[in-house]
Short mmCIF file of N, CA and C and ligand atoms in Angstrom, two decimals:
data_model
loop_
_atom_site.label_atom_id
_atom_site.label_comp_id
_atom_site.label_asym_id
_atom_site.label_seq_id
_atom_site.Cartn_x
_atom_site.Cartn_y
_atom_site.Cartn_z
N MET A 1 -161.21 -48.27 -2.16
CA MET A 1 -159.98 -48.89 -2.74
C MET A 1 -160.08 -48.80 -3.97
N ARG A 2 -158.95 -48.79 -4.08
CA ARG A 2 -158.11 -48.60 -5.81
C ARG A 2 -158.37 -49.87 -6.59
N ASP A 3 -157.92 -50.20 -7.63
CA ASP A 3 -158.36 -51.14 -8.36
C ASP A 3 -157.18 -51.20 -8.81
N PHE A 4 -156.49 -52.82 -8.57
CA PHE A 4 -154.71 -53.33 -8.72
C PHE A 4 -155.17 -54.74 -9.73
N SER A 5 -154.14 -53.97 -11.12
CA SER A 5 -154.14 -55.30 -11.75
C SER A 5 -152.92 -55.25 -11.77
N PRO A 6 -152.41 -57.13 -11.89
CA PRO A 6 -151.26 -57.47 -11.36
C PRO A 6 -150.45 -57.54 -12.58
N LEU A 7 -149.36 -56.86 -12.68
CA LEU A 7 -148.10 -57.20 -14.28
C LEU A 7 -147.10 -58.56 -14.11
N LEU A 8 -146.71 -58.30 -12.39
CA LEU A 8 -145.46 -59.29 -12.66
C LEU A 8 -145.64 -60.06 -11.53
N THR A 9 -145.48 -61.34 -11.16
CA THR A 9 -145.75 -61.87 -10.00
C THR A 9 -144.54 -61.92 -9.55
N ALA A 10 -144.23 -62.57 -8.04
CA ALA A 10 -143.27 -62.53 -7.14
C ALA A 10 -142.15 -63.56 -8.29
N GLN A 11 -142.69 -64.58 -9.01
CA GLN A 11 -141.64 -65.29 -10.07
C GLN A 11 -141.37 -64.84 -11.25
N ASP A 12 -142.06 -63.78 -11.69
CA ASP A 12 -141.80 -63.08 -12.71
C ASP A 12 -140.32 -62.15 -12.36
N ILE A 13 -140.88 -61.91 -11.32
CA ILE A 13 -139.76 -61.08 -10.64
C ILE A 13 -138.30 -61.18 -10.39
N GLU A 14 -138.52 -62.64 -9.81
CA GLU A 14 -137.33 -63.58 -9.68
C GLU A 14 -136.24 -63.81 -10.75
N ASP A 15 -136.75 -64.22 -11.76
CA ASP A 15 -136.76 -64.84 -13.01
C ASP A 15 -136.15 -63.32 -13.62
N LYS A 16 -136.52 -62.35 -13.87
CA LYS A 16 -136.10 -61.13 -14.46
C LYS A 16 -134.91 -60.47 -13.76
N VAL A 17 -134.85 -60.59 -12.53
CA VAL A 17 -133.69 -60.21 -11.63
C VAL A 17 -132.48 -61.29 -11.76
N ALA A 18 -133.08 -62.59 -12.43
CA ALA A 18 -131.48 -63.49 -12.13
C ALA A 18 -131.28 -63.19 -13.59
N ALA A 19 -131.59 -62.80 -14.63
CA ALA A 19 -131.21 -62.71 -15.65
C ALA A 19 -130.56 -61.35 -15.89
N LEU A 20 -130.81 -60.13 -15.14
CA LEU A 20 -130.10 -59.34 -15.41
C LEU A 20 -128.45 -59.18 -14.61
N ALA A 21 -129.18 -60.08 -13.25
CA ALA A 21 -127.34 -60.55 -12.70
C ALA A 21 -126.74 -61.52 -13.41
N GLU A 22 -127.16 -62.15 -14.27
CA GLU A 22 -126.12 -63.01 -14.89
C GLU A 22 -125.44 -61.90 -16.23
N ARG A 23 -126.39 -61.16 -16.68
CA ARG A 23 -126.14 -60.09 -17.77
C ARG A 23 -124.75 -59.17 -16.77
N ILE A 24 -124.84 -58.45 -15.78
CA ILE A 24 -124.19 -57.94 -15.16
C ILE A 24 -122.85 -58.54 -14.60
N SER A 25 -123.07 -59.81 -13.91
CA SER A 25 -121.70 -60.45 -13.75
C SER A 25 -121.04 -60.88 -14.79
N THR A 26 -121.29 -60.78 -15.82
CA THR A 26 -120.64 -61.58 -17.04
C THR A 26 -119.98 -60.29 -17.66
N ASP A 27 -120.44 -58.68 -17.37
CA ASP A 27 -119.97 -57.77 -18.25
C ASP A 27 -119.27 -57.18 -17.26
N TYR A 28 -119.50 -57.50 -16.11
CA TYR A 28 -118.37 -56.05 -15.00
C TYR A 28 -117.18 -57.57 -14.28
N LYS A 29 -117.31 -58.62 -14.99
CA LYS A 29 -116.18 -59.31 -14.47
C LYS A 29 -114.61 -58.90 -14.48
N ASP A 30 -113.85 -58.89 -13.38
CA ASP A 30 -112.89 -58.70 -13.05
C ASP A 30 -112.86 -56.96 -13.23
N LYS A 31 -113.69 -56.03 -12.78
CA LYS A 31 -114.16 -54.78 -12.83
C LYS A 31 -114.64 -54.44 -11.20
N ASP A 32 -114.09 -53.43 -11.13
CA ASP A 32 -113.97 -52.37 -9.84
C ASP A 32 -115.56 -52.27 -9.96
N LEU A 33 -116.37 -52.89 -9.57
CA LEU A 33 -118.06 -52.28 -10.03
C LEU A 33 -118.62 -51.98 -8.29
N VAL A 34 -119.00 -50.58 -8.47
CA VAL A 34 -119.46 -49.77 -7.45
C VAL A 34 -121.30 -49.64 -7.60
N LEU A 35 -122.08 -50.20 -7.17
CA LEU A 35 -123.92 -50.23 -7.27
C LEU A 35 -124.03 -49.20 -6.62
N VAL A 36 -124.83 -47.89 -7.26
CA VAL A 36 -125.48 -46.82 -6.12
C VAL A 36 -127.02 -47.38 -6.83
N GLY A 37 -127.60 -47.72 -5.46
CA GLY A 37 -129.00 -47.55 -5.51
C GLY A 37 -129.92 -46.56 -4.93
N VAL A 38 -131.16 -46.27 -6.22
CA VAL A 38 -131.60 -45.17 -5.70
C VAL A 38 -132.48 -44.96 -4.35
N LEU A 39 -132.86 -44.75 -3.36
CA LEU A 39 -133.73 -44.52 -2.44
C LEU A 39 -135.16 -43.62 -2.48
N LYS A 40 -135.95 -44.17 -2.37
CA LYS A 40 -136.46 -45.53 -1.40
C LYS A 40 -136.69 -46.70 -2.43
N GLY A 41 -136.95 -46.15 -3.47
CA GLY A 41 -137.59 -47.22 -4.24
C GLY A 41 -136.94 -48.35 -4.79
N ALA A 42 -135.45 -48.26 -4.66
CA ALA A 42 -134.95 -49.72 -5.08
C ALA A 42 -134.40 -50.19 -4.05
N PHE A 43 -134.83 -50.33 -3.23
CA PHE A 43 -134.15 -51.10 -1.57
C PHE A 43 -134.12 -52.28 -2.46
N ILE A 44 -135.71 -52.81 -2.26
CA ILE A 44 -135.86 -54.31 -2.83
C ILE A 44 -134.71 -55.14 -3.76
N PHE A 45 -134.97 -54.51 -5.09
CA PHE A 45 -134.22 -54.48 -6.11
C PHE A 45 -132.97 -54.71 -6.34
N LEU A 46 -132.25 -53.83 -5.41
CA LEU A 46 -130.90 -53.99 -4.94
C LEU A 46 -130.51 -55.23 -4.23
N ALA A 47 -131.49 -55.05 -2.98
CA ALA A 47 -130.97 -56.29 -2.21
C ALA A 47 -131.15 -58.01 -2.90
N ASP A 48 -132.05 -58.03 -3.74
CA ASP A 48 -132.50 -59.05 -4.43
C ASP A 48 -131.31 -59.28 -5.50
N LEU A 49 -130.94 -58.16 -6.27
CA LEU A 49 -129.72 -58.49 -7.59
C LEU A 49 -128.55 -58.64 -6.83
N VAL A 50 -128.09 -58.27 -5.97
CA VAL A 50 -126.87 -58.35 -5.01
C VAL A 50 -126.49 -59.56 -5.01
N ARG A 51 -127.62 -60.57 -4.25
CA ARG A 51 -127.75 -61.50 -3.76
C ARG A 51 -127.60 -63.14 -4.92
N LYS A 52 -127.67 -62.48 -6.28
CA LYS A 52 -127.97 -62.78 -7.78
C LYS A 52 -126.24 -62.63 -8.25
N LEU A 53 -125.59 -61.53 -8.09
CA LEU A 53 -124.52 -61.26 -8.61
C LEU A 53 -123.54 -62.80 -8.52
N THR A 54 -122.55 -63.05 -9.41
CA THR A 54 -121.35 -63.65 -8.96
C THR A 54 -119.87 -63.18 -8.81
N ILE A 55 -120.24 -61.51 -9.08
CA ILE A 55 -118.98 -61.15 -8.87
C ILE A 55 -119.01 -60.18 -7.56
N PRO A 56 -117.78 -59.78 -7.14
CA PRO A 56 -117.97 -58.63 -5.95
C PRO A 56 -118.22 -57.72 -6.10
N VAL A 57 -119.14 -56.85 -5.76
CA VAL A 57 -119.28 -55.35 -5.51
C VAL A 57 -119.03 -54.84 -4.28
N THR A 58 -119.19 -52.93 -4.40
CA THR A 58 -119.73 -52.37 -3.55
C THR A 58 -120.72 -51.82 -3.62
N ILE A 59 -121.43 -51.32 -2.54
CA ILE A 59 -122.39 -50.67 -2.59
C ILE A 59 -123.13 -49.16 -2.08
N ASP A 60 -123.70 -48.49 -2.36
CA ASP A 60 -124.13 -47.11 -1.79
C ASP A 60 -125.16 -46.50 -1.93
N PHE A 61 -125.57 -45.76 -1.55
CA PHE A 61 -127.34 -44.95 -1.97
C PHE A 61 -126.84 -43.65 -2.28
N VAL A 62 -127.79 -43.44 -2.93
CA VAL A 62 -128.21 -41.92 -3.15
C VAL A 62 -129.60 -41.66 -2.78
N TRP A 63 -130.34 -40.83 -2.59
CA TRP A 63 -131.57 -40.91 -1.68
C TRP A 63 -132.38 -39.33 -2.59
N CYS A 64 -133.18 -39.94 -3.78
CA CYS A 64 -133.83 -39.06 -4.46
C CYS A 64 -135.52 -38.85 -4.04
N SER A 65 -136.02 -37.69 -4.74
CA SER A 65 -137.43 -37.86 -4.25
C SER A 65 -137.61 -36.95 -5.58
N SER A 66 -138.96 -37.23 -5.99
CA SER A 66 -138.96 -36.19 -7.33
C SER A 66 -141.12 -36.15 -7.28
N TYR A 67 -141.53 -37.64 -6.68
CA TYR A 67 -142.85 -37.81 -6.94
C TYR A 67 -143.73 -37.06 -5.94
N GLY A 68 -143.18 -36.38 -4.57
CA GLY A 68 -144.10 -36.36 -3.68
C GLY A 68 -145.24 -37.21 -3.49
N GLN A 69 -146.16 -36.37 -3.27
CA GLN A 69 -147.73 -37.79 -2.94
C GLN A 69 -148.34 -38.66 -4.02
N GLY A 70 -148.12 -37.69 -5.10
CA GLY A 70 -149.42 -38.20 -6.82
C GLY A 70 -148.39 -38.87 -7.34
N GLU A 71 -149.23 -39.14 -8.53
CA GLU A 71 -148.73 -39.88 -9.61
C GLU A 71 -147.98 -39.23 -10.57
N ALA A 72 -147.58 -38.28 -10.84
CA ALA A 72 -147.39 -37.32 -12.03
C ALA A 72 -146.19 -37.07 -11.32
N SER A 73 -144.92 -37.23 -12.11
CA SER A 73 -143.40 -36.58 -11.56
C SER A 73 -143.43 -35.19 -11.14
N SER A 74 -143.44 -34.63 -10.31
CA SER A 74 -143.18 -32.99 -10.51
C SER A 74 -142.14 -32.29 -11.00
N GLY A 75 -141.57 -32.78 -11.76
CA GLY A 75 -140.42 -32.37 -12.48
C GLY A 75 -139.01 -32.03 -11.81
N ASN A 76 -139.19 -32.10 -10.70
CA ASN A 76 -138.34 -31.53 -9.81
C ASN A 76 -137.38 -32.71 -9.31
N VAL A 77 -136.33 -32.90 -9.11
CA VAL A 77 -135.44 -34.25 -8.39
C VAL A 77 -134.77 -33.52 -6.99
N ASP A 78 -135.38 -33.66 -6.26
CA ASP A 78 -134.62 -33.25 -5.15
C ASP A 78 -133.56 -34.62 -4.28
N ARG A 79 -132.21 -33.93 -4.60
CA ARG A 79 -131.26 -35.37 -3.84
C ARG A 79 -131.70 -34.95 -2.10
N ILE A 80 -131.68 -35.67 -1.58
CA ILE A 80 -131.55 -35.61 -0.01
C ILE A 80 -130.64 -36.56 0.40
N ALA A 81 -129.67 -37.35 -0.06
CA ALA A 81 -128.40 -37.67 0.57
C ALA A 81 -127.57 -38.28 -0.63
N GLY A 82 -126.40 -37.69 -0.63
CA GLY A 82 -125.38 -38.30 -1.54
C GLY A 82 -124.33 -39.79 -1.52
N ILE A 83 -124.03 -39.63 -2.34
CA ILE A 83 -122.70 -41.38 -1.78
C ILE A 83 -121.72 -41.03 -0.89
N ARG A 84 -121.18 -41.93 -0.39
CA ARG A 84 -120.09 -41.80 0.69
C ARG A 84 -118.87 -42.57 0.26
N THR A 85 -119.06 -43.50 -0.56
CA THR A 85 -118.07 -44.05 -1.15
C THR A 85 -117.15 -43.04 -2.58
N ASP A 86 -115.88 -43.54 -2.96
CA ASP A 86 -114.90 -42.56 -3.35
C ASP A 86 -115.31 -43.89 -4.78
N ILE A 87 -115.90 -42.72 -5.96
CA ILE A 87 -115.93 -43.67 -7.23
C ILE A 87 -114.86 -43.65 -8.22
N ALA A 88 -114.32 -42.86 -7.79
CA ALA A 88 -113.24 -42.11 -8.76
C ALA A 88 -112.33 -43.66 -9.56
N GLY A 89 -112.52 -43.16 -10.61
CA GLY A 89 -111.88 -44.60 -11.29
C GLY A 89 -112.34 -45.79 -11.36
N LYS A 90 -113.55 -45.88 -10.96
CA LYS A 90 -114.24 -47.20 -10.39
C LYS A 90 -115.72 -47.23 -11.96
N HIS A 91 -116.03 -48.40 -11.79
CA HIS A 91 -117.11 -48.29 -12.87
C HIS A 91 -118.32 -48.39 -11.64
N VAL A 92 -119.51 -47.47 -12.23
CA VAL A 92 -120.68 -47.07 -11.54
C VAL A 92 -122.03 -47.73 -12.10
N LEU A 93 -122.78 -48.47 -11.73
CA LEU A 93 -123.96 -48.49 -12.04
C LEU A 93 -124.92 -48.36 -11.29
N ILE A 94 -126.04 -47.63 -11.66
CA ILE A 94 -126.94 -47.18 -10.76
C ILE A 94 -128.29 -48.06 -10.92
N VAL A 95 -128.40 -47.89 -9.86
CA VAL A 95 -129.54 -49.35 -9.77
C VAL A 95 -131.13 -48.33 -9.15
N GLU A 96 -132.08 -48.56 -10.00
CA GLU A 96 -133.37 -47.74 -9.86
C GLU A 96 -134.27 -48.60 -10.11
N ASP A 97 -135.55 -48.69 -9.23
CA ASP A 97 -136.68 -49.20 -9.51
C ASP A 97 -137.43 -49.53 -10.87
N ILE A 98 -137.34 -47.89 -11.29
CA ILE A 98 -138.56 -47.43 -12.27
C ILE A 98 -137.77 -46.09 -13.04
N LEU A 99 -137.49 -46.00 -14.19
CA LEU A 99 -137.35 -45.12 -15.18
C LEU A 99 -138.14 -44.70 -15.71
N ASP A 100 -138.70 -43.75 -15.62
CA ASP A 100 -139.91 -42.75 -16.34
C ASP A 100 -139.55 -41.73 -17.05
N THR A 101 -139.71 -40.82 -17.03
CA THR A 101 -139.02 -39.26 -17.50
C THR A 101 -137.87 -39.11 -17.95
N GLY A 102 -137.31 -39.89 -17.04
CA GLY A 102 -135.65 -39.99 -17.30
C GLY A 102 -135.08 -38.55 -16.51
N ILE A 103 -135.67 -38.13 -15.82
CA ILE A 103 -135.36 -36.78 -15.23
C ILE A 103 -134.10 -37.11 -13.90
N THR A 104 -134.68 -38.03 -13.34
CA THR A 104 -134.09 -38.27 -11.79
C THR A 104 -132.32 -38.89 -12.47
N ILE A 105 -132.71 -39.51 -13.04
CA ILE A 105 -131.62 -40.15 -13.92
C ILE A 105 -130.47 -39.45 -14.19
N ARG A 106 -130.74 -38.45 -15.09
CA ARG A 106 -130.38 -36.99 -15.89
C ARG A 106 -129.63 -36.76 -14.35
N GLU A 107 -130.52 -36.28 -13.33
CA GLU A 107 -129.55 -35.39 -12.99
C GLU A 107 -128.41 -36.10 -11.89
N LEU A 108 -128.93 -37.45 -11.95
CA LEU A 108 -127.70 -38.34 -11.10
C LEU A 108 -126.16 -38.59 -11.79
N LEU A 109 -126.59 -38.72 -13.15
CA LEU A 109 -125.37 -39.01 -14.07
C LEU A 109 -124.64 -37.66 -14.01
N VAL A 110 -125.35 -36.37 -14.15
CA VAL A 110 -124.38 -35.52 -13.68
C VAL A 110 -123.92 -35.28 -12.14
N TYR A 111 -124.58 -35.83 -11.23
CA TYR A 111 -123.91 -35.67 -9.91
C TYR A 111 -122.88 -37.07 -9.87
N LEU A 112 -122.83 -37.82 -10.42
CA LEU A 112 -121.93 -39.15 -9.78
C LEU A 112 -120.65 -39.03 -11.27
N GLU A 113 -121.27 -38.33 -12.13
CA GLU A 113 -120.00 -37.74 -13.20
C GLU A 113 -118.97 -36.59 -12.32
N SER A 114 -119.16 -36.10 -11.94
CA SER A 114 -118.52 -34.87 -10.96
C SER A 114 -117.40 -35.68 -10.53
N PHE A 115 -117.64 -37.04 -9.65
CA PHE A 115 -116.56 -37.65 -9.01
C PHE A 115 -115.88 -38.88 -10.09
N THR A 116 -115.67 -38.28 -11.04
CA THR A 116 -114.51 -38.77 -12.08
C THR A 116 -115.09 -40.09 -12.02
N PRO A 117 -115.82 -41.14 -12.48
CA PRO A 117 -115.77 -42.39 -12.57
C PRO A 117 -115.43 -42.72 -13.76
N GLU A 118 -115.00 -44.42 -13.47
CA GLU A 118 -114.55 -44.69 -15.24
C GLU A 118 -115.56 -44.96 -16.04
N SER A 119 -116.31 -45.53 -15.45
CA SER A 119 -117.99 -45.14 -16.34
C SER A 119 -119.48 -45.56 -15.50
N ILE A 120 -120.06 -44.81 -16.29
CA ILE A 120 -121.77 -45.30 -15.06
C ILE A 120 -122.86 -45.66 -16.41
N LYS A 121 -123.10 -46.59 -15.73
CA LYS A 121 -124.26 -47.15 -16.56
C LYS A 121 -125.74 -47.20 -15.39
N VAL A 122 -127.01 -47.59 -16.10
CA VAL A 122 -127.95 -47.45 -15.42
C VAL A 122 -128.68 -48.75 -15.45
N CYS A 123 -129.44 -49.46 -14.36
CA CYS A 123 -129.69 -50.40 -14.33
C CYS A 123 -131.21 -50.17 -13.79
N ALA A 124 -132.61 -50.32 -14.27
CA ALA A 124 -133.66 -50.24 -13.92
C ALA A 124 -134.67 -51.48 -13.98
N PHE A 125 -134.97 -51.49 -12.77
CA PHE A 125 -136.08 -53.18 -12.99
C PHE A 125 -137.23 -52.76 -14.09
N ILE A 126 -137.83 -51.66 -14.10
CA ILE A 126 -138.74 -50.96 -14.86
C ILE A 126 -138.25 -49.91 -15.55
N ASP A 127 -138.44 -50.11 -17.25
CA ASP A 127 -138.44 -49.04 -18.02
C ASP A 127 -139.31 -48.62 -18.56
N LYS A 128 -139.96 -47.55 -18.41
CA LYS A 128 -141.19 -47.32 -18.19
C LYS A 128 -140.91 -46.09 -19.53
N TYR A 129 -141.14 -46.22 -21.10
CA TYR A 129 -140.83 -45.21 -22.02
C TYR A 129 -141.35 -44.11 -22.71
N GLU A 130 -142.85 -44.15 -22.30
CA GLU A 130 -144.11 -43.30 -23.02
C GLU A 130 -143.85 -42.10 -22.87
N ARG A 131 -143.45 -41.46 -21.60
CA ARG A 131 -143.20 -39.85 -21.32
C ARG A 131 -141.78 -40.25 -21.20
N ARG A 132 -140.75 -40.96 -21.65
CA ARG A 132 -139.21 -40.47 -21.90
C ARG A 132 -139.12 -38.75 -22.67
N GLY A 133 -138.70 -38.04 -21.88
CA GLY A 133 -138.76 -36.61 -23.13
C GLY A 133 -137.12 -36.20 -23.38
N ILE A 134 -136.18 -37.22 -22.46
CA ILE A 134 -134.90 -36.80 -22.44
C ILE A 134 -133.97 -38.12 -22.81
N ASP A 135 -133.01 -37.80 -23.66
CA ASP A 135 -132.29 -38.84 -23.71
C ASP A 135 -131.29 -39.84 -23.20
N VAL A 136 -132.14 -40.76 -22.42
CA VAL A 136 -131.64 -41.30 -21.15
C VAL A 136 -131.84 -42.70 -20.99
N LYS A 137 -130.97 -43.64 -20.98
CA LYS A 137 -131.78 -44.75 -21.84
C LYS A 137 -131.14 -45.76 -19.84
N ALA A 138 -131.86 -47.10 -20.43
CA ALA A 138 -131.55 -47.98 -19.23
C ALA A 138 -130.71 -48.82 -19.83
N ASP A 139 -129.73 -49.14 -19.49
CA ASP A 139 -128.61 -50.08 -20.13
C ASP A 139 -128.74 -51.17 -19.78
N TYR A 140 -129.31 -51.57 -18.89
CA TYR A 140 -130.19 -52.63 -18.19
C TYR A 140 -131.30 -52.71 -17.59
N ALA A 141 -132.38 -52.95 -18.37
CA ALA A 141 -133.80 -53.18 -17.71
C ALA A 141 -134.28 -54.66 -17.62
N GLY A 142 -135.44 -54.89 -16.58
CA GLY A 142 -135.69 -56.01 -16.18
C GLY A 142 -136.79 -56.38 -17.10
N HIS A 143 -137.58 -55.25 -17.14
CA HIS A 143 -139.15 -55.07 -17.87
C HIS A 143 -139.54 -53.94 -18.12
N ARG A 144 -140.07 -53.80 -19.58
CA ARG A 144 -140.37 -52.67 -20.42
C ARG A 144 -141.86 -52.18 -20.52
N VAL A 145 -142.40 -51.56 -19.72
CA VAL A 145 -143.64 -51.36 -20.16
C VAL A 145 -144.07 -50.09 -20.69
N GLU A 146 -144.87 -49.83 -21.46
CA GLU A 146 -145.47 -48.21 -22.82
C GLU A 146 -145.59 -47.23 -21.15
N LYS A 147 -146.43 -47.51 -20.32
CA LYS A 147 -146.97 -46.64 -19.10
C LYS A 147 -148.27 -47.09 -17.97
N GLY A 148 -148.45 -46.22 -17.17
CA GLY A 148 -149.30 -46.92 -16.10
C GLY A 148 -148.58 -46.70 -14.98
N PHE A 149 -149.34 -46.62 -13.75
CA PHE A 149 -148.75 -46.38 -12.72
C PHE A 149 -148.68 -47.58 -12.10
N LEU A 150 -147.29 -47.72 -11.16
CA LEU A 150 -146.72 -49.17 -11.02
C LEU A 150 -146.67 -49.14 -9.54
N VAL A 151 -147.20 -50.33 -8.80
CA VAL A 151 -146.38 -50.32 -7.29
C VAL A 151 -145.97 -52.01 -6.74
N GLY A 152 -146.11 -51.69 -5.66
CA GLY A 152 -144.77 -53.07 -4.83
C GLY A 152 -143.88 -53.26 -5.57
N TYR A 153 -142.87 -54.03 -4.77
CA TYR A 153 -141.59 -54.33 -5.14
C TYR A 153 -140.98 -53.05 -4.97
N GLY A 154 -141.15 -52.36 -3.87
CA GLY A 154 -140.32 -51.07 -3.58
C GLY A 154 -141.02 -50.11 -4.07
N LEU A 155 -141.83 -50.23 -4.78
CA LEU A 155 -142.41 -48.57 -5.62
C LEU A 155 -144.35 -48.37 -4.73
N ASP A 156 -144.25 -47.45 -4.49
CA ASP A 156 -145.05 -46.79 -3.72
C ASP A 156 -146.37 -45.81 -4.47
N TYR A 157 -147.45 -45.75 -3.12
CA TYR A 157 -148.19 -44.65 -3.99
C TYR A 157 -148.58 -43.82 -2.39
N ALA A 158 -148.04 -42.84 -2.45
CA ALA A 158 -148.03 -42.19 -1.29
C ALA A 158 -147.32 -42.95 0.33
N GLU A 159 -146.60 -43.93 -0.19
CA GLU A 159 -145.84 -44.30 0.39
C GLU A 159 -146.39 -45.67 0.86
N LYS A 160 -147.06 -45.77 0.57
CA LYS A 160 -147.94 -47.78 0.63
C LYS A 160 -147.52 -48.49 -0.10
N TYR A 161 -147.87 -49.84 -0.59
CA TYR A 161 -147.56 -50.72 -1.33
C TYR A 161 -146.32 -50.82 -1.55
N ARG A 162 -145.17 -50.39 -1.13
CA ARG A 162 -143.63 -50.78 -1.53
C ARG A 162 -143.44 -52.40 -0.98
N HIS A 163 -143.95 -52.73 0.39
CA HIS A 163 -143.42 -54.02 0.26
C HIS A 163 -144.26 -55.04 -0.29
N LEU A 164 -145.31 -54.93 -0.84
CA LEU A 164 -145.98 -56.05 -1.87
C LEU A 164 -144.86 -57.15 -2.61
N PRO A 165 -145.19 -58.47 -2.70
CA PRO A 165 -143.58 -58.87 -3.61
C PRO A 165 -143.74 -58.90 -4.93
N ALA A 166 -145.05 -58.48 -5.49
CA ALA A 166 -145.58 -58.92 -6.64
C ALA A 166 -145.70 -56.79 -7.30
N ILE A 167 -145.95 -57.16 -8.44
CA ILE A 167 -146.31 -55.57 -9.03
C ILE A 167 -147.35 -55.03 -9.55
N TYR A 168 -147.93 -54.39 -9.45
CA TYR A 168 -149.34 -54.21 -9.89
C TYR A 168 -149.76 -52.80 -10.38
N GLU A 169 -150.66 -52.73 -11.17
CA GLU A 169 -150.92 -51.22 -12.04
C GLU A 169 -152.02 -51.48 -11.34
N LEU A 170 -151.74 -49.80 -11.05
CA LEU A 170 -152.96 -49.01 -9.76
C LEU A 170 -153.88 -48.39 -11.00
N LYS A 171 -154.92 -48.95 -11.01
CA LYS A 171 -156.09 -48.32 -12.23
C LYS A 171 -156.21 -47.62 -11.62
N THR A 172 -157.30 -45.88 -12.04
CA THR A 172 -157.79 -44.85 -11.91
C THR A 172 -159.38 -45.02 -12.05
P1 5GP B 1 -138.25 -40.03 -13.74
O1 5GP B 1 -137.40 -38.96 -13.00
O2 5GP B 1 -137.68 -41.12 -14.57
O3 5GP B 1 -139.58 -39.44 -14.40
O4 5GP B 1 -138.50 -41.00 -12.36
C1 5GP B 1 -138.19 -41.83 -11.66
C2 5GP B 1 -138.72 -41.97 -9.99
O5 5GP B 1 -140.36 -42.08 -10.41
C3 5GP B 1 -138.93 -43.40 -9.82
O6 5GP B 1 -137.55 -43.82 -9.36
C4 5GP B 1 -140.40 -43.49 -9.20
O7 5GP B 1 -139.71 -43.07 -7.97
C5 5GP B 1 -141.53 -42.82 -9.77
N1 5GP B 1 -141.51 -43.41 -10.74
C6 5GP B 1 -141.71 -42.93 -11.90
N2 5GP B 1 -142.61 -44.03 -12.60
C7 5GP B 1 -143.65 -44.61 -11.36
C8 5GP B 1 -144.67 -45.60 -11.10
O8 5GP B 1 -145.24 -46.08 -11.92
N3 5GP B 1 -144.59 -45.94 -9.85
C9 5GP B 1 -144.18 -45.59 -8.76
N4 5GP B 1 -144.73 -45.93 -7.88
N5 5GP B 1 -143.11 -44.70 -8.78
C10 5GP B 1 -142.85 -44.34 -10.32
MG1 MG B 2 -137.00 -44.43 -7.38
#
């Protein structure tokens, strides 16, 4: 059994999601906003976030994978499924569970920019900055950590623990 060290409780998460939703609702008031969730990890965060927004939005998903079964990014991002929404001329907000090296977001920015949206920004629930090698930033971040492998609230280890309502650091 791996050792789990608690990082954020369900209440901490709710408070941080509410704060993000308030900022996003203000910043995108009267704008045509499309949220693009990154599957699988962002499914819970996106579901919580949209229910706290006070502005109308539309929702789409991309399906990306870079980790495989381990704890270290493979460095290659597989995009398994793309968007179905016409985002030309619209404002896009990418919704990610965690921003780590930035490789996934960099790939997604190139992909989404090809559809000529009006703007693209990034909302990551966790901004994990130690391994950020490239110039990608979270415009909206729920919580910043330096390092550590996190699970729960959508984040998995070999497909386990996504369902946990709190976030833990997995100790080795
Ligand atoms: P990046 O491409 O920025 O290195 O990594 C982004 C993706 O790697 C995230 O969407 C997530 O799927 C995965 N990832 C990065 N750090 C963690 C972590 O601490 N825990 C888990 N479960 N996944 C992570
Ligand atoms: Mg992810």
